[in-house]
Amino acid sequence: FFDRNEIGSSMKLFRRVHELAGGGVTHIAYDRLMAGTHMRELMKMNILPIVAMPEAWRRSSHLVLPAKLQRHGYRSAGSREKRKGKGAIVRKANKVAPKARLSLRFFEVVEHEVPTGTCVHELWSLDGAMVTVAPGEEVTLDAAYIPIDDLTWEQREDGAHPIGKLVVPCRRGSFMTFIDFAADREGRNRSGHPFALADHIRPLHEAMPKWGDLEGLRSDVESTFSWLKQLLPSSRAGSLTAEDFFLDMIGAGLLCNAIAWDVHASQHTECAQQEAEKARRRALRS
């Protein structure tokens, strides 16, 4: 892409892939720069996005995560380009900064009937997940987590909508509530389009027990493409047209598969045999 619009180019390419796959794509993993509007579009295509929540801005509503719970690999949300004197602009950003601030947003008030009358709960989104507190109670990291009990798809005129059935915990008796993860939220962007609820609440989020396994799938792909990039001259595309570069990628993929087959299966080359011997020695030492 030449307009520095990475996500726009990615979505344009993915629409082509999705069409060729005949609707066979069910999930897509992307980095945390994917906005809720794109996630909403994916969900309306019957696809669940796997996107980690970015770190909350200092001036927005958030909770501070204790240092022992912080995960590395997050760019600081407070990063800005600052001018050094009258000279060049210096970017202040740390790609491996820990995620210290969790976004916090009020969602709605829900009620349910109990033997003693009406019980009221406040629902909040915390880092993409849902939590509940009593009306007026401060939300903390110990707030009751609301798990997603089930997820069903409703086909509507504008596409598919994943409807989550949430189990709201209550000492007087848990109850069910439902949420449309592909819904809009209040306000509109500069283009006049409504904001997406997915900016705050996700069907797949980091509080889920299997989140690490899901997020890790993207790391394998990133590693492979990083290796492929090193094969290209100056780590850049060797062809200027998309058609020619497509052939470059096919050739690189064939090379990757050949090396993987050699190292992990046939071991018919001297390099693969050396790698196998190193692996055997490491196993013996351990």
PDB file of C-alpha atoms in Angstrom:
ATOM      1  CA  PHE A   1       0.000   0.000   0.000  1.00  0.00           C
ATOM      2  CA  PHE A   2       1.247   3.486  -0.880  1.00  0.00           C
ATOM      3  CA  ASP A   3      -1.128   5.700   1.123  1.00  0.00           C
ATOM      4  CA  ARG A   4       0.081   4.456   4.554  1.00  0.00           C
ATOM      5  CA  ASN A   5      -3.434   3.107   5.154  1.00  0.00           C
ATOM      6  CA  GLU A   6      -2.465  -0.351   6.392  1.00  0.00           C
ATOM      7  CA  ILE A   7      -5.821  -1.342   7.850  1.00  0.00           C
ATOM      8  CA  GLY A   8      -7.708  -0.083   4.788  1.00  0.00           C
ATOM      9  CA  SER A   9      -5.494  -2.135   2.482  1.00  0.00           C
ATOM     10  CA  SER A  10      -5.775  -5.159   4.764  1.00  0.00           C
ATOM     11  CA  MET A  11      -9.564  -5.012   4.849  1.00  0.00           C
ATOM     12  CA  LYS A  12      -9.750  -4.572   1.078  1.00  0.00           C
ATOM     13  CA  LEU A  13      -7.564  -7.643   0.573  1.00  0.00           C
ATOM     14  CA  PHE A  14      -9.456  -9.650   3.183  1.00  0.00           C
ATOM     15  CA  ARG A  15     -12.795  -8.990   1.473  1.00  0.00           C
ATOM     16  CA  ARG A  16     -11.326 -10.613  -1.653  1.00  0.00           C
ATOM     17  CA  VAL A  17     -10.014 -13.572   0.370  1.00  0.00           C
ATOM     18  CA  HIS A  18     -13.343 -13.983   2.146  1.00  0.00           C
ATOM     19  CA  GLU A  19     -15.204 -14.010  -1.160  1.00  0.00           C
ATOM     20  CA  LEU A  20     -12.850 -16.606  -2.625  1.00  0.00           C
ATOM     21  CA  ALA A  21     -13.170 -18.710   0.534  1.00  0.00           C
ATOM     22  CA  GLY A  22     -16.935 -18.850   0.070  1.00  0.00           C
ATOM     23  CA  GLY A  23     -17.628 -17.739   3.608  1.00  0.00           C
ATOM     24  CA  GLY A  24     -15.268 -20.339   5.064  1.00  0.00           C
ATOM     25  CA  VAL A  25     -13.407 -17.854   7.284  1.00  0.00           C
ATOM     26  CA  THR A  26     -14.677 -17.840  10.874  1.00  0.00           C
ATOM     27  CA  HIS A  27     -12.049 -15.818  12.800  1.00  0.00           C
ATOM     28  CA  ILE A  28      -9.414 -13.215  12.006  1.00  0.00           C
ATOM     29  CA  ALA A  29      -6.528 -12.152  14.257  1.00  0.00           C
ATOM     30  CA  TYR A  30      -5.166  -8.626  13.948  1.00  0.00           C
ATOM     31  CA  ASP A  31      -3.088  -6.294  16.084  1.00  0.00           C
ATOM     32  CA  ARG A  32      -4.690  -3.876  18.516  1.00  0.00           C
ATOM     33  CA  LEU A  33      -4.707  -1.044  15.975  1.00  0.00           C
ATOM     34  CA  MET A  34      -7.875  -2.448  14.366  1.00  0.00           C
ATOM     35  CA  ALA A  35     -10.729  -0.093  15.220  1.00  0.00           C
ATOM     36  CA  GLY A  36     -14.189  -1.151  16.317  1.00  0.00           C
ATOM     37  CA  THR A  37     -15.685  -0.100  12.974  1.00  0.00           C
ATOM     38  CA  HIS A  38     -13.605  -2.733  11.184  1.00  0.00           C
ATOM     39  CA  MET A  39     -14.425  -5.346  13.833  1.00  0.00           C
ATOM     40  CA  ARG A  40     -18.109  -4.517  13.401  1.00  0.00           C
ATOM     41  CA  GLU A  41     -17.763  -5.064   9.650  1.00  0.00           C
ATOM     42  CA  LEU A  42     -16.077  -8.429  10.225  1.00  0.00           C
ATOM     43  CA  MET A  43     -18.771  -9.578  12.631  1.00  0.00           C
ATOM     44  CA  LYS A  44     -21.473  -8.685  10.114  1.00  0.00           C
ATOM     45  CA  MET A  45     -19.632 -11.066   7.772  1.00  0.00           C
ATOM     46  CA  ASN A  46     -20.034 -13.906  10.328  1.00  0.00           C
ATOM     47  CA  ILE A  47     -16.408 -13.547  11.457  1.00  0.00           C
ATOM     48  CA  LEU A  48     -15.218 -13.122  15.036  1.00  0.00           C
ATOM     49  CA  PRO A  49     -12.243 -10.747  15.418  1.00  0.00           C
ATOM     50  CA  ILE A  50      -9.358 -11.644  17.737  1.00  0.00           C
ATOM     51  CA  VAL A  51      -8.007  -8.207  18.622  1.00  0.00           C
ATOM     52  CA  ALA A  52      -6.339  -7.228  21.896  1.00  0.00           C
ATOM     53  CA  MET A  53      -7.469  -4.009  23.579  1.00  0.00           C
ATOM     54  CA  PRO A  54      -5.030  -1.099  23.365  1.00  0.00           C
ATOM     55  CA  GLU A  55      -3.820   0.663  26.465  1.00  0.00           C
ATOM     56  CA  ALA A  56      -6.215   3.354  27.670  1.00  0.00           C
ATOM     57  CA  TRP A  57      -5.239   6.995  27.366  1.00  0.00           C
ATOM     58  CA  ARG A  58      -4.241   8.723  30.586  1.00  0.00           C
ATOM     59  CA  ARG A  59      -7.029  11.287  30.209  1.00  0.00           C
ATOM     60  CA  SER A  60      -9.753   8.719  29.558  1.00  0.00           C
ATOM     61  CA  SER A  61     -11.563   6.613  32.133  1.00  0.00           C
ATOM     62  CA  HIS A  62      -9.317   3.693  33.131  1.00  0.00           C
ATOM     63  CA  LEU A  63      -8.014   1.439  35.883  1.00  0.00           C
ATOM     64  CA  VAL A  64      -4.324   1.037  36.616  1.00  0.00           C
ATOM     65  CA  LEU A  65      -3.075  -2.532  36.397  1.00  0.00           C
ATOM     66  CA  PRO A  66      -0.604  -3.637  39.127  1.00  0.00           C
ATOM     67  CA  ALA A  67       2.952  -4.060  37.865  1.00  0.00           C
ATOM     68  CA  LYS A  68       2.950  -7.823  38.498  1.00  0.00           C
ATOM     69  CA  LEU A  69      -0.054  -8.247  36.173  1.00  0.00           C
ATOM     70  CA  GLN A  70       1.183  -6.034  33.359  1.00  0.00           C
ATOM     71  CA  ARG A  71       2.022  -7.656  30.030  1.00  0.00           C
ATOM     72  CA  HIS A  72       4.892  -6.453  27.900  1.00  0.00           C
ATOM     73  CA  GLY A  73       4.747  -5.794  24.182  1.00  0.00           C
ATOM     74  CA  TYR A  74       2.303  -2.855  24.261  1.00  0.00           C
ATOM     75  CA  ARG A  75       3.057   0.543  22.796  1.00  0.00           C
ATOM     76  CA  SER A  76       2.493   3.323  25.298  1.00  0.00           C
ATOM     77  CA  ALA A  77      -0.812   5.063  24.557  1.00  0.00           C
ATOM     78  CA  GLY A  78       0.677   8.342  25.755  1.00  0.00           C
ATOM     79  CA  SER A  79       3.282   8.403  22.999  1.00  0.00           C
ATOM     80  CA  ARG A  80       3.466  11.574  20.956  1.00  0.00           C
ATOM     81  CA  GLU A  81       5.741  13.145  18.379  1.00  0.00           C
ATOM     82  CA  LYS A  82       7.657  15.918  20.107  1.00  0.00           C
ATOM     83  CA  ARG A  83       9.783  18.585  18.502  1.00  0.00           C
ATOM     84  CA  LYS A  84      13.317  18.681  19.872  1.00  0.00           C
ATOM     85  CA  GLY A  85      14.068  22.399  20.028  1.00  0.00           C
ATOM     86  CA  LYS A  86      13.810  23.829  16.520  1.00  0.00           C
ATOM     87  CA  GLY A  87      15.118  20.682  14.932  1.00  0.00           C
ATOM     88  CA  ALA A  88      13.612  17.418  13.784  1.00  0.00           C
ATOM     89  CA  ILE A  89      10.565  15.782  15.287  1.00  0.00           C
ATOM     90  CA  VAL A  90      11.464  12.893  17.593  1.00  0.00           C
ATOM     91  CA  ARG A  91       8.940  10.135  18.164  1.00  0.00           C
ATOM     92  CA  LYS A  92       8.558   9.140  21.801  1.00  0.00           C
ATOM     93  CA  ALA A  93       7.208   5.604  21.674  1.00  0.00           C
ATOM     94  CA  ASN A  94       8.179   2.343  23.338  1.00  0.00           C
ATOM     95  CA  LYS A  95       6.956  -0.742  21.510  1.00  0.00           C
ATOM     96  CA  VAL A  96       7.728  -3.003  24.448  1.00  0.00           C
ATOM     97  CA  ALA A  97       6.174  -0.869  27.159  1.00  0.00           C
ATOM     98  CA  PRO A  98       3.879  -2.786  29.524  1.00  0.00           C
ATOM     99  CA  LYS A  99       0.131  -2.275  29.386  1.00  0.00           C
ATOM    100  CA  ALA A 100      -0.577  -0.363  32.572  1.00  0.00           C
ATOM    101  CA  ARG A 101      -4.027   1.177  31.993  1.00  0.00           C
ATOM    102  CA  LEU A 102      -7.244  -0.747  31.282  1.00  0.00           C
ATOM    103  CA  SER A 103     -10.070   1.109  29.528  1.00  0.00           C
ATOM    104  CA  LEU A 104     -13.237   1.500  31.599  1.00  0.00           C
ATOM    105  CA  ARG A 105     -16.649   2.494  30.178  1.00  0.00           C
ATOM    106  CA  PHE A 106     -20.161   2.546  31.618  1.00  0.00           C
ATOM    107  CA  PHE A 107     -22.537   0.336  29.620  1.00  0.00           C
ATOM    108  CA  GLU A 108     -26.024   0.208  31.125  1.00  0.00           C
ATOM    109  CA  VAL A 109     -28.193  -0.452  34.178  1.00  0.00           C
ATOM    110  CA  VAL A 110     -30.087  -3.752  34.326  1.00  0.00           C
ATOM    111  CA  GLU A 111     -32.722  -4.981  36.754  1.00  0.00           C
ATOM    112  CA  HIS A 112     -34.077  -8.379  37.727  1.00  0.00           C
ATOM    113  CA  GLU A 113     -36.724  -9.537  40.135  1.00  0.00           C
ATOM    114  CA  VAL A 114     -35.788 -11.368  43.339  1.00  0.00           C
ATOM    115  CA  PRO A 115     -37.973 -12.569  46.246  1.00  0.00           C
ATOM    116  CA  THR A 116     -37.306  -9.336  48.140  1.00  0.00           C
ATOM    117  CA  GLY A 117     -38.093  -7.038  45.216  1.00  0.00           C
ATOM    118  CA  THR A 118     -36.082  -5.535  42.354  1.00  0.00           C
ATOM    119  CA  CYS A 119     -32.302  -5.937  42.250  1.00  0.00           C
ATOM    120  CA  VAL A 120     -30.324  -3.350  40.248  1.00  0.00           C
ATOM    121  CA  HIS A 121     -26.881  -3.756  38.665  1.00  0.00           C
ATOM    122  CA  GLU A 122     -24.553  -1.457  36.759  1.00  0.00           C
ATOM    123  CA  LEU A 123     -22.742  -3.032  33.814  1.00  0.00           C
ATOM    124  CA  TRP A 124     -19.328  -1.710  32.783  1.00  0.00           C
ATOM    125  CA  SER A 125     -16.854  -2.673  30.085  1.00  0.00           C
ATOM    126  CA  LEU A 126     -13.359  -3.258  31.450  1.00  0.00           C
ATOM    127  CA  ASP A 127     -10.629  -3.897  28.884  1.00  0.00           C
ATOM    128  CA  GLY A 128     -13.150  -5.406  26.467  1.00  0.00           C
ATOM    129  CA  ALA A 129     -14.866  -7.619  29.053  1.00  0.00           C
ATOM    130  CA  MET A 130     -18.044  -6.992  31.052  1.00  0.00           C
ATOM    131  CA  VAL A 131     -18.155  -6.517  34.831  1.00  0.00           C
ATOM    132  CA  THR A 132     -20.922  -5.587  37.247  1.00  0.00           C
ATOM    133  CA  VAL A 133     -21.145  -3.506  40.415  1.00  0.00           C
ATOM    134  CA  ALA A 134     -23.949  -2.183  42.619  1.00  0.00           C
ATOM    135  CA  PRO A 135     -25.363   1.239  41.639  1.00  0.00           C
ATOM    136  CA  GLY A 136     -22.932   3.978  42.653  1.00  0.00           C
ATOM    137  CA  GLU A 137     -20.215   1.494  43.618  1.00  0.00           C
ATOM    138  CA  GLU A 138     -16.694   2.210  42.355  1.00  0.00           C
ATOM    139  CA  VAL A 139     -15.438  -0.226  39.715  1.00  0.00           C
ATOM    140  CA  THR A 140     -12.207  -1.951  40.717  1.00  0.00           C
ATOM    141  CA  LEU A 141     -10.167  -4.857  39.384  1.00  0.00           C
ATOM    142  CA  ASP A 142     -12.108  -7.060  41.826  1.00  0.00           C
ATOM    143  CA  ALA A 143     -15.468  -6.248  40.220  1.00  0.00           C
ATOM    144  CA  ALA A 144     -17.578  -9.309  39.400  1.00  0.00           C
ATOM    145  CA  TYR A 145     -16.701 -10.600  35.930  1.00  0.00           C
ATOM    146  CA  ILE A 146     -19.597 -11.455  33.595  1.00  0.00           C
ATOM    147  CA  PRO A 147     -18.822 -14.531  31.474  1.00  0.00           C
ATOM    148  CA  ILE A 148     -20.334 -15.159  28.041  1.00  0.00           C
ATOM    149  CA  ASP A 149     -22.496 -18.265  28.393  1.00  0.00           C
ATOM    150  CA  ASP A 150     -23.377 -18.627  24.712  1.00  0.00           C
ATOM    151  CA  LEU A 151     -23.023 -16.857  21.377  1.00  0.00           C
ATOM    152  CA  THR A 152     -25.587 -17.071  18.590  1.00  0.00           C
ATOM    153  CA  TRP A 153     -25.774 -15.347  15.210  1.00  0.00           C
ATOM    154  CA  GLU A 154     -28.802 -13.374  14.047  1.00  0.00           C
ATOM    155  CA  GLN A 155     -29.052 -12.626  10.326  1.00  0.00           C
ATOM    156  CA  ARG A 156     -30.348  -9.103   9.710  1.00  0.00           C
ATOM    157  CA  GLU A 157     -30.639  -6.799   6.703  1.00  0.00           C
ATOM    158  CA  ASP A 158     -27.206  -5.263   7.327  1.00  0.00           C
ATOM    159  CA  GLY A 159     -25.510  -8.610   7.957  1.00  0.00           C
ATOM    160  CA  ALA A 160     -24.904 -11.039  10.799  1.00  0.00           C
ATOM    161  CA  HIS A 161     -24.992  -9.953  14.438  1.00  0.00           C
ATOM    162  CA  PRO A 162     -23.331 -12.066  17.178  1.00  0.00           C
ATOM    163  CA  ILE A 163     -25.624 -12.018  20.204  1.00  0.00           C
ATOM    164  CA  GLY A 164     -23.940 -12.947  23.458  1.00  0.00           C
ATOM    165  CA  LYS A 165     -25.840 -14.436  26.383  1.00  0.00           C
ATOM    166  CA  LEU A 166     -24.158 -13.160  29.539  1.00  0.00           C
ATOM    167  CA  VAL A 167     -24.570 -14.613  33.022  1.00  0.00           C
ATOM    168  CA  VAL A 168     -24.665 -11.707  35.468  1.00  0.00           C
ATOM    169  CA  PRO A 169     -23.543 -12.908  38.911  1.00  0.00           C
ATOM    170  CA  CYS A 170     -25.691 -11.836  41.865  1.00  0.00           C
ATOM    171  CA  ARG A 171     -25.759 -13.103  45.450  1.00  0.00           C
ATOM    172  CA  ARG A 172     -29.562 -13.063  45.257  1.00  0.00           C
ATOM    173  CA  GLY A 173     -29.544 -15.210  42.132  1.00  0.00           C
ATOM    174  CA  SER A 174     -27.684 -14.909  38.852  1.00  0.00           C
ATOM    175  CA  PHE A 175     -29.639 -13.912  35.742  1.00  0.00           C
ATOM    176  CA  MET A 176     -29.209 -13.623  31.973  1.00  0.00           C
ATOM    177  CA  THR A 177     -28.778 -10.554  29.818  1.00  0.00           C
ATOM    178  CA  PHE A 178     -27.989 -10.226  26.127  1.00  0.00           C
ATOM    179  CA  ILE A 179     -25.648  -7.998  24.141  1.00  0.00           C
ATOM    180  CA  ASP A 180     -25.244  -7.361  20.412  1.00  0.00           C
ATOM    181  CA  PHE A 181     -21.476  -7.166  19.846  1.00  0.00           C
ATOM    182  CA  ALA A 182     -21.941  -5.740  16.321  1.00  0.00           C
ATOM    183  CA  ALA A 183     -24.096  -2.853  17.566  1.00  0.00           C
ATOM    184  CA  ASP A 184     -23.386   0.857  17.211  1.00  0.00           C
ATOM    185  CA  ARG A 185     -22.739   3.199  20.103  1.00  0.00           C
ATOM    186  CA  GLU A 186     -23.476   6.875  20.640  1.00  0.00           C
ATOM    187  CA  GLY A 187     -21.723   9.444  18.495  1.00  0.00           C
ATOM    188  CA  ARG A 188     -20.396   9.605  14.941  1.00  0.00           C
ATOM    189  CA  ASN A 189     -16.940   9.943  13.456  1.00  0.00           C
ATOM    190  CA  ARG A 190     -15.754  12.650  11.071  1.00  0.00           C
ATOM    191  CA  SER A 191     -17.214  10.766   8.122  1.00  0.00           C
ATOM    192  CA  GLY A 192     -20.639  10.711   9.752  1.00  0.00           C
ATOM    193  CA  HIS A 193     -20.612   6.977  10.466  1.00  0.00           C
ATOM    194  CA  PRO A 194     -21.699   5.758  13.920  1.00  0.00           C
ATOM    195  CA  PHE A 195     -19.065   4.553  16.349  1.00  0.00           C
ATOM    196  CA  ALA A 196     -18.940   0.821  17.047  1.00  0.00           C
ATOM    197  CA  LEU A 197     -19.600  -0.847  20.380  1.00  0.00           C
ATOM    198  CA  ALA A 198     -16.646  -3.128  19.580  1.00  0.00           C
ATOM    199  CA  ASP A 199     -14.292  -0.295  20.578  1.00  0.00           C
ATOM    200  CA  HIS A 200     -15.257  -1.064  24.177  1.00  0.00           C
ATOM    201  CA  ILE A 201     -16.768  -4.556  24.323  1.00  0.00           C
ATOM    202  CA  ARG A 202     -15.525  -7.648  22.474  1.00  0.00           C
ATOM    203  CA  PRO A 203     -16.943 -11.173  22.069  1.00  0.00           C
ATOM    204  CA  LEU A 204     -13.356 -12.437  22.469  1.00  0.00           C
ATOM    205  CA  HIS A 205     -11.287 -10.597  25.071  1.00  0.00           C
ATOM    206  CA  GLU A 206      -8.203 -11.006  27.228  1.00  0.00           C
ATOM    207  CA  ALA A 207     -10.114 -12.046  30.353  1.00  0.00           C
ATOM    208  CA  MET A 208     -11.123 -15.307  28.663  1.00  0.00           C
ATOM    209  CA  PRO A 209      -9.167 -18.408  29.803  1.00  0.00           C
ATOM    210  CA  LYS A 210      -8.127 -19.386  26.243  1.00  0.00           C
ATOM    211  CA  TRP A 211      -7.186 -15.884  25.098  1.00  0.00           C
ATOM    212  CA  GLY A 212      -3.437 -16.581  25.188  1.00  0.00           C
ATOM    213  CA  ASP A 213      -3.827 -19.548  22.827  1.00  0.00           C
ATOM    214  CA  LEU A 214      -5.911 -17.506  20.373  1.00  0.00           C
ATOM    215  CA  GLU A 215      -3.600 -14.495  20.396  1.00  0.00           C
ATOM    216  CA  GLY A 216      -0.558 -16.740  20.029  1.00  0.00           C
ATOM    217  CA  LEU A 217      -1.749 -17.980  16.632  1.00  0.00           C
ATOM    218  CA  ARG A 218      -0.966 -14.565  15.171  1.00  0.00           C
ATOM    219  CA  SER A 219       2.597 -14.692  16.512  1.00  0.00           C
ATOM    220  CA  ASP A 220       3.362 -17.754  14.391  1.00  0.00           C
ATOM    221  CA  VAL A 221       2.171 -15.949  11.268  1.00  0.00           C
ATOM    222  CA  GLU A 222       4.105 -12.785  12.167  1.00  0.00           C
ATOM    223  CA  SER A 223       7.264 -14.838  12.665  1.00  0.00           C
ATOM    224  CA  THR A 224       6.907 -16.514   9.271  1.00  0.00           C
ATOM    225  CA  PHE A 225       6.358 -13.231   7.450  1.00  0.00           C
ATOM    226  CA  SER A 226       9.264 -11.623   9.306  1.00  0.00           C
ATOM    227  CA  TRP A 227      11.467 -14.429   7.983  1.00  0.00           C
ATOM    228  CA  LEU A 228      10.067 -13.963   4.469  1.00  0.00           C
ATOM    229  CA  LYS A 229      10.728 -10.233   4.667  1.00  0.00           C
ATOM    230  CA  GLN A 230      14.402 -10.898   5.418  1.00  0.00           C
ATOM    231  CA  LEU A 231      14.659 -12.864   2.166  1.00  0.00           C
ATOM    232  CA  LEU A 232      13.649  -9.840   0.104  1.00  0.00           C
ATOM    233  CA  PRO A 233      16.210  -7.263  -1.091  1.00  0.00           C
ATOM    234  CA  SER A 234      16.632  -4.582   1.603  1.00  0.00           C
ATOM    235  CA  SER A 235      13.639  -6.179   3.388  1.00  0.00           C
ATOM    236  CA  ARG A 236      11.376  -4.523   0.822  1.00  0.00           C
ATOM    237  CA  ALA A 237       9.154  -5.795  -1.946  1.00  0.00           C
ATOM    238  CA  GLY A 238      11.193  -6.840  -4.947  1.00  0.00           C
ATOM    239  CA  SER A 239       8.363  -6.090  -7.399  1.00  0.00           C
ATOM    240  CA  LEU A 240       6.334  -2.932  -7.798  1.00  0.00           C
ATOM    241  CA  THR A 241       3.131  -4.456  -9.150  1.00  0.00           C
ATOM    242  CA  ALA A 242       0.789  -6.546  -7.028  1.00  0.00           C
ATOM    243  CA  GLU A 243       0.742  -9.323  -9.648  1.00  0.00           C
ATOM    244  CA  ASP A 244       4.540  -9.677  -9.730  1.00  0.00           C
ATOM    245  CA  PHE A 245       4.865  -9.451  -5.958  1.00  0.00           C
ATOM    246  CA  PHE A 246       2.230 -12.171  -5.648  1.00  0.00           C
ATOM    247  CA  LEU A 247       4.595 -14.485  -7.566  1.00  0.00           C
ATOM    248  CA  ASP A 248       7.430 -13.463  -5.232  1.00  0.00           C
ATOM    249  CA  MET A 249       5.310 -14.466  -2.241  1.00  0.00           C
ATOM    250  CA  ILE A 250       4.429 -17.814  -3.817  1.00  0.00           C
ATOM    251  CA  GLY A 251       8.132 -18.506  -4.372  1.00  0.00           C
ATOM    252  CA  ALA A 252       8.969 -17.487  -0.804  1.00  0.00           C
ATOM    253  CA  GLY A 253       6.184 -19.723   0.496  1.00  0.00           C
ATOM    254  CA  LEU A 254       7.513 -22.690  -1.457  1.00  0.00           C
ATOM    255  CA  LEU A 255      10.966 -22.056  -0.024  1.00  0.00           C
ATOM    256  CA  CYS A 256       9.551 -21.838   3.502  1.00  0.00           C
ATOM    257  CA  ASN A 257       7.696 -25.142   3.062  1.00  0.00           C
ATOM    258  CA  ALA A 258      10.781 -26.831   1.604  1.00  0.00           C
ATOM    259  CA  ILE A 259      12.946 -25.754   4.545  1.00  0.00           C
ATOM    260  CA  ALA A 260      10.294 -26.806   7.056  1.00  0.00           C
ATOM    261  CA  TRP A 261       9.975 -30.216   5.391  1.00  0.00           C
ATOM    262  CA  ASP A 262      13.750 -30.651   5.317  1.00  0.00           C
ATOM    263  CA  VAL A 263      14.360 -29.636   8.933  1.00  0.00           C
ATOM    264  CA  HIS A 264      11.396 -31.381  10.551  1.00  0.00           C
ATOM    265  CA  ALA A 265      10.801 -34.387   8.299  1.00  0.00           C
ATOM    266  CA  SER A 266      13.208 -35.593   5.602  1.00  0.00           C
ATOM    267  CA  GLN A 267      16.481 -34.051   6.900  1.00  0.00           C
ATOM    268  CA  HIS A 268      18.123 -34.843   3.564  1.00  0.00           C
ATOM    269  CA  THR A 269      20.443 -31.799   3.507  1.00  0.00           C
ATOM    270  CA  GLU A 270      23.565 -31.210   5.554  1.00  0.00           C
ATOM    271  CA  CYS A 271      22.039 -28.109   7.197  1.00  0.00           C
ATOM    272  CA  ALA A 272      18.978 -30.034   8.355  1.00  0.00           C
ATOM    273  CA  GLN A 273      21.130 -32.843   9.700  1.00  0.00           C
ATOM    274  CA  GLN A 274      23.176 -30.338  11.698  1.00  0.00           C
ATOM    275  CA  GLU A 275      20.006 -28.838  13.149  1.00  0.00           C
ATOM    276  CA  ALA A 276      18.774 -32.309  14.108  1.00  0.00           C
ATOM    277  CA  GLU A 277      22.080 -33.028  15.859  1.00  0.00           C
ATOM    278  CA  LYS A 278      21.863 -29.761  17.784  1.00  0.00           C
ATOM    279  CA  ALA A 279      18.314 -30.574  18.861  1.00  0.00           C
ATOM    280  CA  ARG A 280      19.414 -34.053  19.982  1.00  0.00           C
ATOM    281  CA  ARG A 281      22.231 -32.578  22.110  1.00  0.00           C
ATOM    282  CA  ARG A 282      19.912 -30.037  23.694  1.00  0.00           C
ATOM    283  CA  ALA A 283      17.510 -32.835  24.592  1.00  0.00           C
ATOM    284  CA  LEU A 284      20.296 -34.859  26.194  1.00  0.00           C
ATOM    285  CA  ARG A 285      21.489 -31.863  28.260  1.00  0.00           C
ATOM    286  CA  SER A 286      17.993 -31.196  29.540  1.00  0.00           C
TER     287      SER A 286
END
